[in-house]
Coordinates of C-alpha atoms in Angstrom, one line a residue:
M21 CA -45.7 104.3 111.0
D22 CA -47.5 104.3 114.4
D23 CA -45.1 104.9 117.2
G24 CA -46.2 101.8 119.2
L25 CA -45.7 99.5 116.3
K26 CA -42.3 100.6 115.9
Q27 CA -41.8 99.8 119.6
R28 CA -42.9 96.4 119.2
L29 CA -41.1 95.3 116.3
I30 CA -37.6 96.8 117.7
G31 CA -38.5 94.8 120.9
A32 CA -39.2 91.7 118.8
I33 CA -35.8 92.0 116.8
I34 CA -34.1 92.2 120.1
I35 CA -35.8 89.4 121.5
V36 CA -35.0 87.2 118.4
A37 CA -31.3 88.3 118.2
A38 CA -30.8 87.2 122.1
A39 CA -32.3 84.0 121.3
I40 CA -29.9 83.2 118.3
I41 CA -27.1 84.4 120.6
F42 CA -27.9 82.4 124.0
I43 CA -29.9 79.4 122.9
P44 CA -26.8 77.7 121.4
M45 CA -25.0 78.4 124.8
I46 CA -27.7 76.8 126.8
F47 CA -27.6 73.4 124.6
N48 CA -23.8 73.3 124.1
D49 CA -22.7 70.0 125.8
A50 CA -19.8 70.7 128.1
D51 CA -18.6 67.2 128.0
H52 CA -17.4 68.4 124.4
P53 CA -15.6 71.3 124.4
A54 CA -14.9 73.1 121.1
G55 CA -11.2 74.2 121.6
D56 CA -8.1 72.5 120.2
I57 CA -7.7 68.8 120.7
L58 CA -4.4 67.7 122.5
V59 CA -2.6 64.8 121.0
D60 CA 0.6 63.3 122.6
I61 CA 3.4 62.6 119.6
P62 CA 6.4 60.9 120.9
A63 CA 9.7 62.2 119.8
R64 CA 11.7 61.4 116.4
P65 CA 13.8 58.6 117.0
E66 CA 17.3 58.7 116.9
P67 CA 18.9 58.0 113.3
P68 CA 21.8 55.0 113.6
P69 CA 25.2 56.5 113.1
P70 CA 26.6 55.7 109.4
Q71 CA 28.7 53.0 109.1
L72 CA 32.0 53.2 107.2
I73 CA 32.5 50.9 104.2
K74 CA 36.1 50.0 103.8
P75 CA 37.5 49.4 100.2
T76 CA 37.8 46.1 98.8
Q77 CA 40.7 47.3 96.3
P78 CA 43.8 49.1 97.5
S79 CA 43.7 52.8 96.6
L80 CA 46.2 54.1 93.9
N81 CA 48.5 56.5 94.4
V82 CA 48.2 59.6 92.0
E83 CA 52.2 59.9 91.3
E84 CA 52.1 55.8 90.6
V85 CA 49.4 56.2 87.7
A86 CA 50.7 57.1 84.6
G87 CA 48.2 59.6 83.1
V88 CA 47.4 61.1 80.0
N89 CA 46.8 64.6 79.6
V90 CA 43.1 65.2 78.7
K91 CA 41.6 68.3 77.4
Q92 CA 38.6 69.2 79.4
E93 CA 36.3 71.3 77.0
V94 CA 34.3 74.0 79.3
T95 CA 31.0 74.6 78.0
E96 CA 28.9 77.6 78.9
Q97 CA 26.1 76.8 81.4
E98 CA 22.3 77.8 80.9
P99 CA 20.8 79.1 84.3
G100 CA 19.0 75.8 84.6
N101 CA 22.6 73.9 84.5
L102 CA 22.2 72.6 81.3
P103 CA 25.0 73.3 78.9
V104 CA 24.3 75.3 76.1
S105 CA 23.8 73.6 72.8
W106 CA 23.5 74.7 69.0
V107 CA 21.8 73.3 65.9
L108 CA 21.7 74.2 62.4
Q109 CA 18.6 75.1 61.0
L110 CA 18.7 74.1 57.1
A111 CA 15.2 75.3 56.1
S112 CA 11.5 76.1 57.0
F113 CA 8.5 74.3 55.1
Q114 CA 4.7 75.2 55.2
E115 CA 4.2 71.5 54.7
P116 CA 5.4 69.2 57.4
K117 CA 5.9 66.2 54.7
N118 CA 8.3 68.3 52.9
A119 CA 10.3 69.0 56.1
E120 CA 9.9 65.4 57.0
A121 CA 11.3 64.2 53.3
L122 CA 14.4 66.5 53.7
R123 CA 14.9 65.2 57.4
D124 CA 15.0 61.5 55.7
R125 CA 17.5 62.6 53.3
L126 CA 19.6 64.0 56.0
R127 CA 19.3 60.7 58.0
K128 CA 20.4 58.6 55.3
A129 CA 23.3 60.7 54.5
G130 CA 24.1 60.0 58.4
Y131 CA 23.4 63.5 59.7
K132 CA 21.3 63.9 63.0
S133 CA 18.4 65.8 62.3
Y134 CA 14.9 66.5 63.3
V135 CA 12.0 68.3 62.5
A136 CA 10.6 70.9 65.1
Y137 CA 7.2 72.4 64.6
R138 CA 6.7 75.9 65.9
P139 CA 3.2 77.8 65.8
D140 CA 2.9 80.9 63.9
Q141 CA 0.5 83.5 63.9
T142 CA -1.3 82.3 60.7
D143 CA -0.3 78.6 60.5
T144 CA 2.2 76.1 61.9
M145 CA 5.8 76.1 60.5
A146 CA 8.1 72.8 60.2
R147 CA 11.9 73.4 60.6
V148 CA 14.5 71.3 59.6
L149 CA 17.3 71.0 62.4
V150 CA 20.5 69.3 62.5
G151 CA 22.1 68.7 65.8
P152 CA 22.2 69.5 68.6
E153 CA 25.9 70.0 69.2
L154 CA 27.8 71.4 72.5
D155 CA 30.4 72.8 70.3
R156 CA 29.4 75.8 68.1
K157 CA 32.4 75.0 65.7
E158 CA 31.2 71.9 65.2
V159 CA 27.8 73.3 64.1
E160 CA 29.7 75.5 61.7
R161 CA 31.7 72.7 60.0
L162 CA 28.1 71.0 59.9
A163 CA 26.9 73.7 58.1
V164 CA 30.0 73.8 55.5
A165 CA 29.7 70.2 55.0
L166 CA 25.9 70.3 54.1
K167 CA 26.5 73.2 52.1
K168 CA 28.5 71.3 49.6
E169 CA 26.6 68.2 49.9
F170 CA 22.9 69.3 49.9
K171 CA 23.6 73.1 48.8
L172 CA 21.6 74.2 51.3
E173 CA 22.8 77.2 53.4
G174 CA 21.5 77.0 57.2
F175 CA 22.2 79.4 60.2
I176 CA 23.0 78.5 63.7
V177 CA 20.7 78.6 66.5
R178 CA 20.5 77.8 70.0
Y179 CA 18.9 74.5 71.0
L180 CA 16.3 74.8 73.2
P181 CA 15.2 71.1 74.5

């Protein structure tokens, strides 16, 4: 390439770059600065002081009230502050209608039962569960009763809502 042509191209590029930089500065309107906009925000109002409400009934003295010793059950707590619950899994079926039929038989007999569907690798399994109960011993008693009544031996699992 000829040296003169190179110099002309470089000169043209410099002039175009300078025009791109300086032309917006010339036509920029000074009345509208492109800076931050200041807004005057009033201070937050003070909340009213809390009012004390007097009770309408006289308070009871603890010594005067005859109390009954109540045994308080302490249940395990999950991390989400939900108590640990237990269910009895009686059976698993590939056909949901078979699981629903067993669930209906259990409900007619007075047991809290439901069908839970868990997706498996190949297909969906329908599990028949009885419960939930907070006390694991109660679920163990249910297992014995259901084994006698329905001749089904289940196993205890944690209830996951």
